[in-house]
C-alpha cells in the first residue's frame, strides 16, 4: 500500500528517532548538529544527526516556552537568548518535553552559517560531558566574487578538517564513495523540496507557509537518504493533484492577499496565525527561512566544493542586499502583495537585518509591510491584543490600497 | 597635537577624541579609516598613510540606531551605529569592519548600506581558531584587506611601510605595558581612569605622536602613598562609561590585571619583528587573546582569569558584562561557577553604553568591597 506523505513523515521520523535512541547498541554515535550544516558528512560516516533545534520547536509549538524559559533564567541565563537554547537548557535540567526527548550527544557540529548562538549553546552542552565540538566557520557570503572563491577554499579546508575530526572520534576511515552517494540523494531531495515550496506560486496557492514548515522537517533531518527523496516525491505528487483540482489553502475567490513572511514563525501561534490571516483573505506563502534547505548541489563538482558553496551561501549568512534580492525574486515568482516582518527577540541573527530589509523591500515593491515584535517561543513576549490590532490595521491598509 | 599631552589632557581627549581628530586631519590632510573592535590589523591601515580609528561608542543620545537595531541588540553595537549615523559619520573616509559574531555581521551590512559613498570593507575574522585553516584564513584576509585598501586608494605599499607601522604600534603597546607595570606596583602614581584613558586614546589617535606623550608621562610618574589600595582584576570586553573607573578610584581599587580590549588584549598585540610582515601579523593574531569572546570557551577564560589572579595576587575579580552581549551571556553562568569553586571572589557589573546614572553600580561595588575581609574600604 502506498503511504501518504503524512504517513511517510511519521514513519521516517519514528524510525529515525528509534535508530537514534538505540544508536550505541548498534555501534553508532549521535552527532548534535545545527539545522544548516553539512550533515551529509555525518550521514556518509554513519553518525546519526540530532538537531536540538527541532526538539525545541516541538516544545515551543506545544506552548512550553514560558515554563522552560523561566527555569533557565533561574540557572543564571538572560531572558533574551535564543528560545531554542533556553528551552533546551531547561529541558536538560527538568526533563520537560512533549516528545520522548532526544538522545544524549557524543559530538557536536556547529556551522555558523545559520548563526553563532548555536555555537555558544553547543559549547554549553559540550562542557557538561567534556565532548568534542567542531565549529565549521562560514564567513559571510560577501558580494565580491573573488572573495567568495577564497571563502569556499577556506570552507573546503575546514571540511577536510571535519573529516579528519570524524575519523579521529569514530576511529573509522571516511568513505568518499559513500559521500558521493549521499550527495546524490541530497541533491535529488533538495530539488524536490524546492519544487514543493515553489508550488505556492499557483493561484490559489495549494500550500501556505504552515504547510511548508511542516514539510520542511524531513529536509532538515533526513537529507542524504533515499527515503527523503521518496518523501518529497510523494509530497510533490500530492500537491500537484491539488493544483490540478484547483484546491487552494483558501478558495480562489477568497484568496486576496498573498503574503511574504520574514523570519522564523511564532511557533506557539502557528495555527492561530493561519486562521487569523485566513479570515482576512490572507495566505502566507513563503519566507527565506523555509527556502534555506533548497540546496543546489552540483554533482559534477568535488563534493566538498559543492557542499562548501551551498552551505556558505544560505540566506542567513548572506549580506542584507543579497537577502533582499532573494526575497524580491520570491515576490515576483509567487505574485505576493503583502509582507509581514517579524522582529524575533530570540533570533538576533535573522532579526537584526529586518528593519533594513523592510526598507529595501517596501521601496522596491511598493508594498507596505506589517512589522511586529515578539519571540518565537517565549509567550511572555507576545502581546495578543497589540498584534491582533496591528494585523487588523494592516489589512485595512491593504484594502485601501486595492485598485 | 597628541605629542605633548599631560595625563589630564589624555583623559579629556579620551572622553571625546573626535574634535581633536577633526583638527588633526585638517592639518595633515590625511584620511580616516574607522573600525570597531575585533582583530582588524590597524597596522595595515596605518601603512597606507591613513589614520586608523577604533570606534568605541558614544555617550550622546540614541536617535537613529533604534530604528536599525532592536533594544536587545548589544549596547556597544547600537552605540557605535549611533555615533556614525548621527554624530561623527562625516569624519570617516572609510571603514574596515570586522565580523566576528551575528551582531557585527549585521552592523557591517547596515553601515555599508547607509554609507554608499564611503569605502566600506569587511574583515572576515575566523571564528574558529584551533585548526590550521584558521591561520590560512587570517593570512588570506590580511592580504585581501591590503589589496582592497590599495584598490580604493590607488596606493601601493611595500614591506617597509608595514614594518614601519608595526614598529610604531609595537612601541605604543610597549610603552603602555611599562606604564601599566608602574601602576600595578604603585597605584598612587596613576589612577585607573588615567591608565585606561591611555589605552583608549592609543586606539583612536596617531600613535607616532601619542608615543611621545606616553614617554613623557611615563617618566613623570611619581611614587605616592600606596597604602589603602586593594588589588583587583577586571574581566570582560570593555568597561564603559569611563566614570566607572572613578568609582574604582574612589574606593581605592587598584586594577592590577585585566582581559579588556581597551586594556591587556590590546597591549598583548605586539607583532613579532622577524620574517615577513604579513606572516608576523598573522602570527600575532594567534598569540594574543582574541578580541571577541566568540572564540573563547569557558575553560580558556577560566584558566586565563585564574592565572592572572595568581600572578597578580589580587583580592577579587570584577567581571564587566556589556548588556546584550550573547557571547558573554552563554559563558557567564559556568564561568561564575568555576571561579566561585576556585574560592575566588567575583563581582559582576552590568553596564550599558549610554548609561547615565551609575548610582546602582556605586552601591553594589561599595557593598561588595565592604564585604571583603580586612575592611580596608
XYZ file of C-alpha atoms in Angstrom:
780
model
C 0.000 0.000 0.000
C 1.345 3.424 -0.905
C 1.706 5.707 2.056
C 0.631 9.321 2.052
C 3.279 11.975 2.693
C 1.905 12.450 6.198
C 2.180 8.730 6.913
C 5.634 8.648 5.380
C 6.740 11.589 7.505
C 5.604 9.849 10.667
C 7.233 6.564 9.679
C 10.523 8.230 8.742
C 10.560 10.258 11.935
C 9.672 7.318 14.178
C 12.326 5.098 12.614
C 14.904 7.855 12.752
C 14.288 8.548 16.437
C 14.186 4.853 17.256
C 17.521 4.420 15.487
C 18.881 7.393 17.410
C 17.749 6.147 20.805
C 19.405 2.795 20.107
C 22.463 4.224 18.370
C 25.027 2.978 20.837
C 23.633 -0.557 20.779
C 24.258 -0.503 17.026
C 27.748 0.914 17.394
C 26.725 4.325 16.081
C 27.367 7.745 17.515
C 24.986 10.669 17.972
C 26.160 13.946 16.488
C 24.305 17.086 17.506
C 24.121 19.407 14.560
C 22.852 22.839 13.668
C 19.992 22.606 11.171
C 22.019 24.296 8.449
C 25.266 22.337 8.423
C 26.964 19.886 6.061
C 25.238 16.961 7.656
C 25.940 14.912 4.539
C 29.306 14.151 6.131
C 27.583 12.751 9.211
C 25.258 10.616 7.119
C 28.113 9.317 4.974
C 30.054 8.428 8.099
C 27.079 6.696 9.719
C 26.729 9.208 12.533
C 23.134 9.931 13.455
C 22.442 13.668 13.293
C 20.235 15.077 16.011
C 19.012 18.658 15.948
C 18.264 20.125 19.370
C 16.503 22.929 17.480
C 13.878 20.517 16.182
C 13.217 19.214 19.637
C 12.963 22.778 20.908
C 10.447 23.579 18.175
C 8.217 20.710 19.338
C 8.227 22.050 22.881
C 7.746 25.672 21.862
C 4.914 24.838 19.465
C 3.229 22.998 22.333
C 3.438 26.241 24.354
C 6.042 25.001 26.806
C 8.273 28.016 26.116
C 7.422 30.269 29.046
C 7.676 27.428 31.559
C 11.031 26.217 30.242
C 12.480 29.675 29.735
C 11.627 30.634 33.308
C 13.613 27.654 34.525
C 16.682 28.644 32.564
C 16.606 32.144 33.980
C 16.901 30.644 37.452
C 20.073 28.972 36.162
C 21.623 32.380 35.507
C 20.890 32.845 31.794
C 19.292 36.027 30.499
C 15.813 36.086 29.011
C 16.765 37.399 25.613
C 18.901 34.492 24.473
C 17.568 32.192 21.743
C 14.385 30.448 22.941
C 15.593 27.203 21.350
C 18.709 27.345 23.509
C 16.860 28.496 26.605
C 14.201 25.797 26.372
C 16.816 23.150 25.597
C 18.995 24.037 28.575
C 15.883 23.926 30.744
C 14.910 20.550 29.251
C 18.342 19.227 30.249
C 17.666 20.309 33.810
C 13.998 19.334 34.169
C 13.360 16.652 31.549
C 10.215 18.529 30.499
C 9.325 17.642 26.911
C 6.268 16.955 24.813
C 8.142 14.251 22.885
C 10.220 11.386 24.137
C 13.108 13.810 24.335
C 16.320 13.363 22.365
C 19.304 11.113 22.947
C 22.421 12.499 24.562
C 25.196 13.577 22.179
C 28.633 12.104 21.530
C 29.944 15.024 19.472
C 28.851 18.388 18.067
C 28.946 20.051 14.682
C 28.263 23.796 14.814
C 28.039 25.575 11.481
C 27.787 29.325 11.908
C 26.161 29.952 8.509
C 22.964 29.865 10.500
C 24.021 31.889 13.498
C 26.675 31.990 16.139
C 24.320 31.473 19.027
C 24.224 27.757 18.275
C 27.963 27.518 18.707
C 27.785 29.038 22.145
C 24.763 26.855 23.023
C 26.588 23.724 21.885
C 29.643 24.766 23.873
C 27.469 24.918 26.991
C 26.149 21.407 26.287
C 29.585 20.041 25.413
C 31.044 21.288 28.670
C 28.680 19.087 30.644
C 30.141 15.916 29.156
C 33.526 17.246 28.038
C 32.583 16.327 24.467
C 34.224 17.407 21.202
C 32.798 20.341 19.225
C 33.704 21.093 15.622
C 32.997 24.670 14.537
C 32.514 24.916 10.791
C 33.163 28.593 10.214
C 31.470 30.134 7.213
C 32.478 33.776 6.729
C 29.659 35.978 5.474
C 28.950 35.331 1.798
C 30.054 38.828 0.815
C 29.244 40.092 -2.652
C 32.704 40.218 -4.188
C 33.163 37.166 -6.408
C 36.911 36.802 -5.833
C 36.398 36.863 -2.095
C 33.689 34.245 -2.451
C 36.172 31.944 -4.161
C 38.598 32.399 -1.289
C 35.843 31.747 1.239
C 34.949 28.496 -0.486
C 38.605 27.429 -0.384
C 38.685 28.136 3.360
C 35.480 26.169 3.836
C 36.794 23.214 1.822
C 39.899 23.154 4.010
C 37.641 23.032 7.038
C 35.526 20.226 5.599
C 38.718 18.218 5.219
C 39.472 19.006 8.848
C 35.960 17.933 9.745
C 36.518 14.597 8.030
C 39.742 14.098 10.000
C 37.851 15.047 13.151
C 35.165 12.443 12.420
C 37.785 9.811 11.676
C 39.516 10.580 14.942
C 36.339 10.493 17.019
C 34.995 7.293 15.435
C 38.331 5.591 14.695
C 36.967 4.780 11.245
C 38.188 5.807 7.801
C 35.925 8.158 5.886
C 34.380 6.718 2.722
C 34.329 9.265 -0.127
C 32.333 6.962 -2.408
C 29.633 6.795 0.220
C 29.691 10.603 0.409
C 29.039 10.798 -3.343
C 26.023 8.543 -2.918
C 24.717 10.656 -0.033
C 25.228 13.812 -2.085
C 23.145 12.318 -4.887
C 20.224 11.799 -2.513
C 20.685 15.253 -1.021
C 20.737 16.854 -4.455
C 17.589 14.998 -5.578
C 15.612 15.701 -2.442
C 16.658 19.368 -2.446
C 15.312 19.801 -5.974
C 12.037 18.160 -4.995
C 11.802 20.180 -1.789
C 12.215 23.385 -3.776
C 9.604 22.183 -6.267
C 7.225 21.653 -3.345
C 7.862 25.172 -2.000
C 7.512 26.687 -5.449
C 4.032 25.276 -5.833
C 2.976 28.282 -3.749
C 3.161 30.233 -6.990
C -0.140 28.732 -8.172
C -3.361 30.667 -7.709
C -4.935 29.799 -5.415
C -1.885 28.585 -3.613
C -2.205 24.934 -2.633
C 0.167 25.443 0.287
C 0.796 28.073 2.887
C 3.964 28.624 4.841
C 2.468 26.482 7.566
C 2.437 23.506 5.171
C 5.972 24.426 4.165
C 7.108 24.464 7.794
C 5.602 21.041 8.415
C 7.011 19.734 5.150
C 10.439 21.135 5.961
C 11.262 18.762 8.795
C 12.380 15.809 6.691
C 14.644 18.069 4.584
C 16.298 19.177 7.778
C 16.956 15.862 9.441
C 16.866 13.166 6.770
C 18.572 14.721 3.784
C 21.145 12.468 2.193
C 18.851 9.445 2.228
C 16.657 7.660 -0.302
C 13.628 7.940 1.975
C 13.996 11.715 1.963
C 13.834 11.679 -1.839
C 10.777 9.400 -1.773
C 9.037 11.601 0.757
C 9.371 14.769 -1.320
C 8.356 12.974 -4.486
C 5.155 11.848 -2.781
C 4.573 15.307 -1.301
C 5.023 16.978 -4.693
C 2.632 14.496 -6.302
C 0.002 15.212 -3.673
C 0.287 18.978 -4.010
C 0.256 18.705 -7.796
C -3.030 16.808 -7.522
C -4.443 19.715 -5.506
C -3.226 22.152 -8.141
C -4.833 20.088 -10.873
C -8.114 20.231 -8.997
C -7.807 23.948 -8.222
C -7.726 23.321 -4.467
C -6.132 26.129 -2.532
C -5.471 26.864 1.112
C -8.260 29.380 0.634
C -10.781 29.064 -2.166
C -9.746 31.018 -5.238
C -12.371 33.712 -4.713
C -11.256 34.263 -1.107
C -7.502 34.358 -1.685
C -6.991 38.092 -1.598
C -3.557 38.639 -0.081
C -0.542 36.560 -0.948
C 1.906 37.285 1.828
C 5.610 37.064 2.473
C 6.815 36.263 5.995
C 10.205 37.396 7.236
C 11.890 35.403 9.979
C 11.101 32.178 11.798
C 7.487 31.580 12.812
C 5.984 32.360 16.185
C 5.773 28.669 16.935
C 3.159 28.792 19.670
C 0.843 30.895 17.461
C 1.351 28.699 14.421
C -2.237 27.678 13.757
C -3.789 30.823 15.279
C -1.943 32.980 12.780
C -3.047 30.827 9.868
C -6.690 31.145 10.938
C -6.495 34.845 11.731
C -4.861 35.763 8.445
C -7.136 33.446 6.533
C -10.156 35.315 7.919
C -8.899 38.405 6.077
C -8.239 36.516 2.862
C -4.524 36.320 3.561
C -2.248 33.368 2.947
C 1.399 33.463 3.888
C 3.120 31.743 1.020
C 6.755 31.667 1.851
C 9.822 33.040 3.594
C 13.547 32.894 3.098
C 13.638 30.661 6.154
C 11.832 27.744 4.521
C 13.990 28.127 1.434
C 17.157 27.692 3.485
C 17.192 23.980 2.620
C 16.700 24.481 -1.121
C 20.239 23.416 -1.890
C 21.541 23.267 -5.422
C 24.327 20.733 -5.243
C 26.392 20.309 -8.377
C 27.233 16.618 -8.578
C 29.843 17.224 -11.264
C 31.981 19.089 -8.741
C 34.125 17.741 -5.935
C 31.549 17.004 -3.183
C 33.423 19.132 -0.682
C 33.384 22.112 -3.045
C 29.677 21.951 -3.761
C 28.967 21.420 -0.059
C 31.054 24.477 0.829
C 29.422 26.613 -1.869
C 25.934 25.716 -0.735
C 26.339 25.983 3.000
C 28.183 29.280 2.971
C 25.563 30.955 0.775
C 22.437 30.348 2.854
C 20.213 33.387 3.341
C 21.186 33.615 6.988
C 24.836 34.012 6.005
C 24.249 36.391 3.112
C 24.502 40.163 3.078
C 21.311 42.141 3.631
C 21.437 43.236 -0.010
C 21.637 39.622 -1.156
C 18.811 38.712 1.176
C 16.743 41.498 -0.347
C 17.485 40.147 -3.831
C 16.431 36.648 -2.786
C 13.198 37.953 -1.264
C 12.458 40.143 -4.281
C 12.725 37.099 -6.512
C 10.175 35.345 -4.340
C 7.823 38.338 -4.513
C 7.917 38.195 -8.300
C 7.734 34.457 -8.603
C 4.851 33.999 -6.175
C 2.990 37.223 -7.096
C 2.940 38.394 -3.497
C 1.155 41.581 -2.474
C 1.803 41.830 1.260
C 4.567 41.218 3.777
C 4.810 40.506 7.470
C 8.143 41.282 9.055
C 8.563 39.579 12.408
C 11.165 41.074 14.742
C 12.024 38.000 16.721
C 13.709 38.744 20.051
C 15.004 35.198 20.083
C 16.748 35.178 16.748
C 19.081 38.119 16.504
C 20.913 36.581 13.582
C 17.836 36.962 11.408
C 16.111 39.885 13.124
C 18.915 42.428 13.091
C 18.554 42.592 9.321
C 14.781 43.037 9.385
C 14.461 46.863 9.630
C 16.910 47.398 6.776
C 15.393 44.611 4.741
C 11.931 46.055 5.236
C 13.105 49.437 3.951
C 14.609 47.899 0.839
C 11.664 45.617 0.087
C 8.969 48.254 0.544
C 10.942 50.608 -1.664
C 11.407 48.017 -4.368
C 7.929 46.517 -4.359
C 5.807 49.456 -3.253
C 4.072 47.082 -0.851
C 3.621 48.237 2.746
C 4.887 45.972 5.490
C 3.471 44.867 8.796
C 6.222 44.835 11.424
C 5.708 43.342 14.860
C 7.953 42.307 17.695
C 7.662 39.163 19.725
C 9.534 35.971 20.495
C 9.404 32.755 18.509
C 8.985 30.591 21.585
C 8.564 32.533 24.796
C 4.915 33.508 25.195
C 5.816 36.145 27.763
C 6.933 38.387 24.910
C 3.733 38.006 22.889
C 1.118 40.725 23.196
C -2.100 39.222 21.841
C -4.120 42.416 21.605
C -1.375 44.558 20.156
C -0.508 42.079 17.453
C -4.128 41.399 16.550
C -4.753 45.138 16.279
C -1.739 45.541 14.044
C -2.860 42.734 11.789
C -6.328 44.259 11.503
C -4.880 47.677 10.732
C -2.543 46.187 8.177
C -5.305 44.507 6.232
C -7.330 47.721 6.335
C -4.347 49.479 4.777
C -4.018 46.827 2.102
C -7.761 47.084 1.406
C -7.441 50.826 0.933
C -4.581 50.333 -1.488
C -6.539 47.867 -3.615
C -7.185 49.254 -7.094
C 48.573 67.661 18.573
C 48.826 64.495 20.622
C 52.583 64.552 21.128
C 52.825 66.665 24.240
C 49.800 65.780 26.320
C 49.615 65.743 30.090
C 47.800 62.871 31.715
C 44.828 65.155 32.421
C 44.650 66.062 28.759
C 44.759 62.388 27.814
C 41.698 61.792 29.998
C 39.903 64.713 28.375
C 40.778 63.639 24.822
C 39.877 60.033 25.528
C 36.420 61.080 26.635
C 35.727 62.627 23.255
C 38.621 62.311 20.800
C 36.701 63.385 17.704
C 37.192 67.191 17.803
C 40.949 66.650 18.020
C 40.855 64.091 15.209
C 38.968 66.588 13.052
C 41.532 69.254 13.643
C 44.423 66.863 13.090
C 43.194 65.576 9.739
C 42.547 69.123 8.588
C 46.149 69.988 9.403
C 47.644 66.784 7.997
C 45.352 66.193 5.044
C 45.091 62.513 5.880
C 42.166 60.126 5.516
C 40.478 58.416 8.443
C 39.510 54.754 8.335
C 37.253 53.603 11.148
C 36.926 50.207 12.630
C 35.161 48.507 15.508
C 36.597 46.035 17.993
C 37.811 42.655 16.911
C 41.186 41.985 15.475
C 41.389 44.235 12.398
C 45.157 44.750 11.905
C 45.317 48.520 12.249
C 48.986 48.438 11.229
C 47.838 47.730 7.671
C 45.602 50.803 7.602
C 48.402 52.898 9.074
C 50.865 51.594 6.462
C 48.722 53.173 3.742
C 49.080 56.557 5.420
C 45.541 56.606 6.828
C 44.597 57.189 10.435
C 43.031 54.026 11.890
C 40.410 54.916 14.491
C 38.697 52.318 16.641
C 35.104 53.385 17.207
C 34.038 52.878 20.809
C 30.501 54.148 21.109
C 29.143 57.476 22.185
C 27.506 58.762 25.319
C 25.273 61.052 23.284
C 21.576 60.144 22.956
C 20.393 57.363 20.677
C 18.341 58.895 17.884
C 18.752 56.787 14.775
C 20.188 53.447 15.877
C 16.955 52.139 17.460
C 15.256 52.157 14.071
C 18.008 49.876 12.746
C 18.703 47.596 15.688
C 16.223 46.412 18.346
C 16.603 47.202 22.018
C 18.007 43.771 22.818
C 20.972 44.287 20.489
C 24.422 44.606 22.034
C 24.591 48.097 23.531
C 28.052 48.709 22.098
C 26.766 47.852 18.624
C 23.880 50.292 18.970
C 26.132 52.972 20.376
C 28.685 52.577 17.576
C 25.954 52.733 14.969
C 24.560 55.887 16.546
C 27.964 57.513 16.555
C 28.397 57.111 12.831
C 24.790 57.769 11.827
C 24.166 60.853 13.954
C 27.375 62.378 15.121
C 30.715 61.596 13.531
C 29.995 59.748 10.282
C 31.322 62.560 8.119
C 34.718 62.318 9.792
C 35.429 58.944 8.268
C 36.500 58.364 4.689
C 36.003 54.676 5.031
C 35.616 51.722 7.328
C 37.174 48.299 7.677
C 34.639 46.446 9.782
C 35.345 43.152 11.497
C 32.785 40.389 11.531
C 33.091 38.061 14.457
C 29.548 37.497 15.656
C 25.975 37.772 14.413
C 25.777 41.391 15.565
C 28.952 42.610 13.901
C 27.959 40.855 10.674
C 24.762 42.866 10.524
C 26.478 46.065 11.556
C 28.824 45.741 8.583
C 25.882 45.367 6.232
C 23.972 48.257 7.786
C 26.987 50.557 7.610
C 27.663 49.637 4.000
C 24.058 50.359 3.047
C 23.985 53.633 4.974
C 27.275 54.930 3.626
C 27.122 54.193 -0.099
C 29.640 56.945 -0.864
C 32.299 55.750 1.534
C 34.768 52.927 1.371
C 33.367 50.036 3.444
C 35.243 46.756 3.639
C 34.591 43.750 5.847
C 37.314 41.966 7.742
C 36.160 38.378 7.992
C 37.976 37.190 11.056
C 37.995 33.414 11.535
C 35.530 32.279 14.141
C 37.366 29.105 14.896
C 40.954 29.331 15.968
C 42.197 25.865 16.831
C 42.878 24.419 13.390
C 45.426 25.121 10.612
C 42.736 26.518 8.318
C 42.251 29.466 10.713
C 45.865 30.505 10.229
C 45.485 30.136 6.463
C 42.386 32.321 6.596
C 43.892 35.116 8.696
C 46.747 35.460 6.229
C 44.328 35.464 3.289
C 42.247 38.144 4.926
C 45.206 40.394 5.706
C 46.340 40.097 2.084
C 42.807 40.803 0.880
C 42.485 43.912 3.050
C 45.803 45.196 1.685
C 44.598 44.597 -1.855
C 41.244 46.242 -1.117
C 42.791 49.337 0.502
C 45.158 49.550 -2.431
C 42.266 49.397 -4.898
C 40.382 52.128 -3.040
C 43.295 54.476 -2.519
C 45.294 53.793 -5.662
C 48.351 53.410 -3.413
C 50.729 50.504 -3.193
C 52.579 49.603 -0.047
C 55.821 47.699 0.331
C 57.157 45.614 3.189
C 58.995 48.595 4.659
C 55.699 50.507 5.039
C 54.243 47.646 7.032
C 57.358 47.285 9.166
C 57.326 50.999 9.926
C 53.665 50.807 11.004
C 54.396 47.716 13.083
C 57.292 49.489 14.780
C 55.121 52.443 15.808
C 52.302 50.192 17.032
C 54.696 47.946 18.922
C 56.271 50.937 20.587
C 52.840 52.168 21.637
C 51.976 48.841 23.238
C 55.365 48.539 24.905
C 55.027 51.984 26.477
C 51.531 51.193 27.716
C 52.806 47.946 29.193
C 55.546 49.771 31.020
C 53.109 52.327 32.401
C 50.764 49.531 33.465
C 53.607 47.844 35.330
C 54.356 51.060 37.219
C 50.690 51.460 38.115
C 50.398 47.873 39.353
C 53.179 48.347 41.873
C 52.491 51.969 42.593
C 48.758 52.611 42.419
C 49.110 56.169 43.661
C 51.161 57.051 40.580
C 48.236 56.776 38.169
C 44.515 56.343 38.634
C 42.590 53.541 36.982
C 40.765 56.087 34.896
C 44.011 57.590 33.670
C 45.512 54.222 32.763
C 42.508 53.132 30.749
C 42.223 56.547 29.107
C 45.756 55.972 27.783
C 44.685 52.588 26.451
C 41.607 54.036 24.782
C 43.215 57.065 23.225
C 46.016 54.886 21.860
C 43.471 53.100 19.693
C 41.965 56.294 18.340
C 44.689 58.789 17.527
C 48.017 58.888 15.739
C 50.336 56.617 17.652
C 53.563 58.148 16.402
C 52.526 61.375 18.122
C 50.931 59.826 21.176
C 54.028 57.745 21.838
C 55.879 60.986 22.543
C 53.336 61.858 25.207
C 53.454 58.358 26.644
C 57.217 58.589 27.111
C 56.915 61.879 28.958
C 54.006 60.691 31.064
C 55.875 57.511 31.950
C 58.909 59.472 33.048
C 56.838 61.866 35.091
C 55.029 59.255 37.159
C 55.735 59.810 40.823
C 55.591 57.439 43.710
C 52.841 58.267 46.149
C 51.301 56.867 49.262
C 50.382 53.380 48.217
C 48.639 52.207 51.354
C 44.931 51.568 51.462
C 44.626 50.064 47.984
C 43.028 46.714 47.212
C 44.253 44.906 44.123
C 41.635 43.505 41.753
C 41.483 42.236 38.213
C 38.939 43.317 35.658
C 37.489 40.756 33.241
C 35.332 41.462 30.206
C 35.313 43.145 26.815
C 35.155 46.835 27.610
C 34.196 48.936 30.590
C 32.003 51.919 29.854
C 31.208 54.641 30.775
C 34.709 55.664 31.921
C 33.172 57.154 35.080
C 33.057 53.564 36.359
C 36.797 53.882 36.826
C 36.121 56.890 39.053
C 34.188 54.559 41.324
C 37.131 52.175 41.428
C 39.396 55.095 42.212
C 37.035 56.408 44.908
C 37.148 53.140 46.826
C 40.850 52.647 46.076
C 40.638 49.564 43.985
C 43.842 49.073 42.070
C 43.378 47.241 38.785
C 46.450 45.047 38.511
C 45.347 42.894 35.609
C 42.569 42.741 33.057
C 41.321 40.999 29.944
C 39.732 44.056 28.313
C 40.045 45.056 24.683
C 40.790 48.552 25.908
C 43.468 47.069 28.094
C 45.566 43.945 28.125
C 44.042 42.425 24.966
C 45.322 45.480 23.132
C 48.807 45.544 24.610
C 49.195 41.823 24.035
C 49.201 42.658 20.329
C 52.911 43.245 19.894
C 53.874 41.884 16.486
C 56.961 39.681 16.050
C 59.565 41.519 14.021
C 61.166 38.722 12.071
C 60.199 37.040 8.795
C 57.792 38.893 6.543
C 55.271 41.362 7.966
C 52.112 39.562 6.836
C 53.291 36.346 8.456
C 54.170 38.355 11.539
C 50.710 39.940 11.706
C 49.151 36.503 11.224
C 51.261 35.084 13.994
C 50.189 37.909 16.294
C 46.538 37.036 15.774
C 47.084 33.683 17.432
C 49.482 34.838 20.125
C 47.227 37.317 21.855
C 43.836 36.876 23.413
C 41.238 37.321 20.721
C 39.207 40.459 20.686
C 35.896 38.620 20.668
C 34.737 36.142 23.323
C 33.066 34.277 20.493
C 36.220 32.186 20.179
C 36.572 31.505 23.809
C 35.284 28.649 25.776
C 34.790 28.946 29.467
C 37.764 26.742 30.306
C 40.077 29.074 28.412
C 38.565 32.128 30.080
C 38.712 30.481 33.455
C 42.342 29.402 33.102
C 43.267 32.889 31.967
C 41.490 34.543 34.890
C 42.901 32.039 37.372
C 46.464 32.554 36.109
C 46.070 36.328 36.224
C 44.611 36.150 39.712
C 47.514 34.057 40.979
C 50.153 36.083 39.191
C 48.886 39.404 40.490
C 47.808 38.118 43.900
C 44.649 40.165 43.509
C 41.906 40.053 46.106
C 38.956 39.695 43.746
C 37.735 39.521 40.175
C 35.357 42.078 38.776
C 33.559 40.919 35.650
C 32.130 43.612 33.399
C 29.194 42.480 31.327
C 28.018 44.622 28.430
C 24.269 44.373 28.200
C 23.036 42.036 25.474
C 26.398 40.553 24.522
C 25.282 36.994 23.820
C 28.763 35.544 23.759
C 29.348 36.659 27.300
C 25.903 35.611 28.399
C 26.221 31.996 27.296
C 29.523 31.676 29.143
C 28.907 33.687 32.268
C 26.923 31.208 34.419
C 29.579 28.500 34.036
C 32.436 30.956 34.412
C 30.936 32.295 37.634
C 30.559 28.771 38.968
C 34.159 27.830 38.120
C 35.589 30.981 39.648
C 33.479 30.546 42.756
C 34.561 26.902 43.075
C 38.155 28.085 42.954
C 37.446 30.195 46.010
C 37.962 33.460 44.147
C 35.682 36.348 44.999
C 33.902 37.650 41.940
C 31.610 40.584 41.414
C 29.651 41.184 38.209
C 28.948 44.663 36.901
C 26.254 45.032 34.274
C 26.981 48.047 32.153
C 25.413 49.510 29.109
C 26.661 52.076 26.652
C 24.709 55.300 27.089
C 24.491 54.647 30.815
C 23.929 57.976 32.539
C 23.448 57.047 36.154
C 25.982 54.943 37.978
C 24.418 55.069 41.415
C 23.468 51.374 41.305
C 26.997 50.439 40.259
C 28.450 52.527 43.068
C 26.192 50.955 45.682
C 26.930 47.427 44.522
C 30.660 48.000 44.271
C 30.806 49.522 47.721
C 28.755 46.721 49.228
C 30.914 44.077 47.599
C 34.158 45.511 48.799
C 32.925 46.292 52.261
C 32.204 42.591 52.495
C 35.806 41.765 51.668
C 37.653 40.732 54.736
C 40.187 43.208 56.020
C 37.747 46.024 55.719
C 40.265 48.289 54.064
C 37.491 50.037 52.252
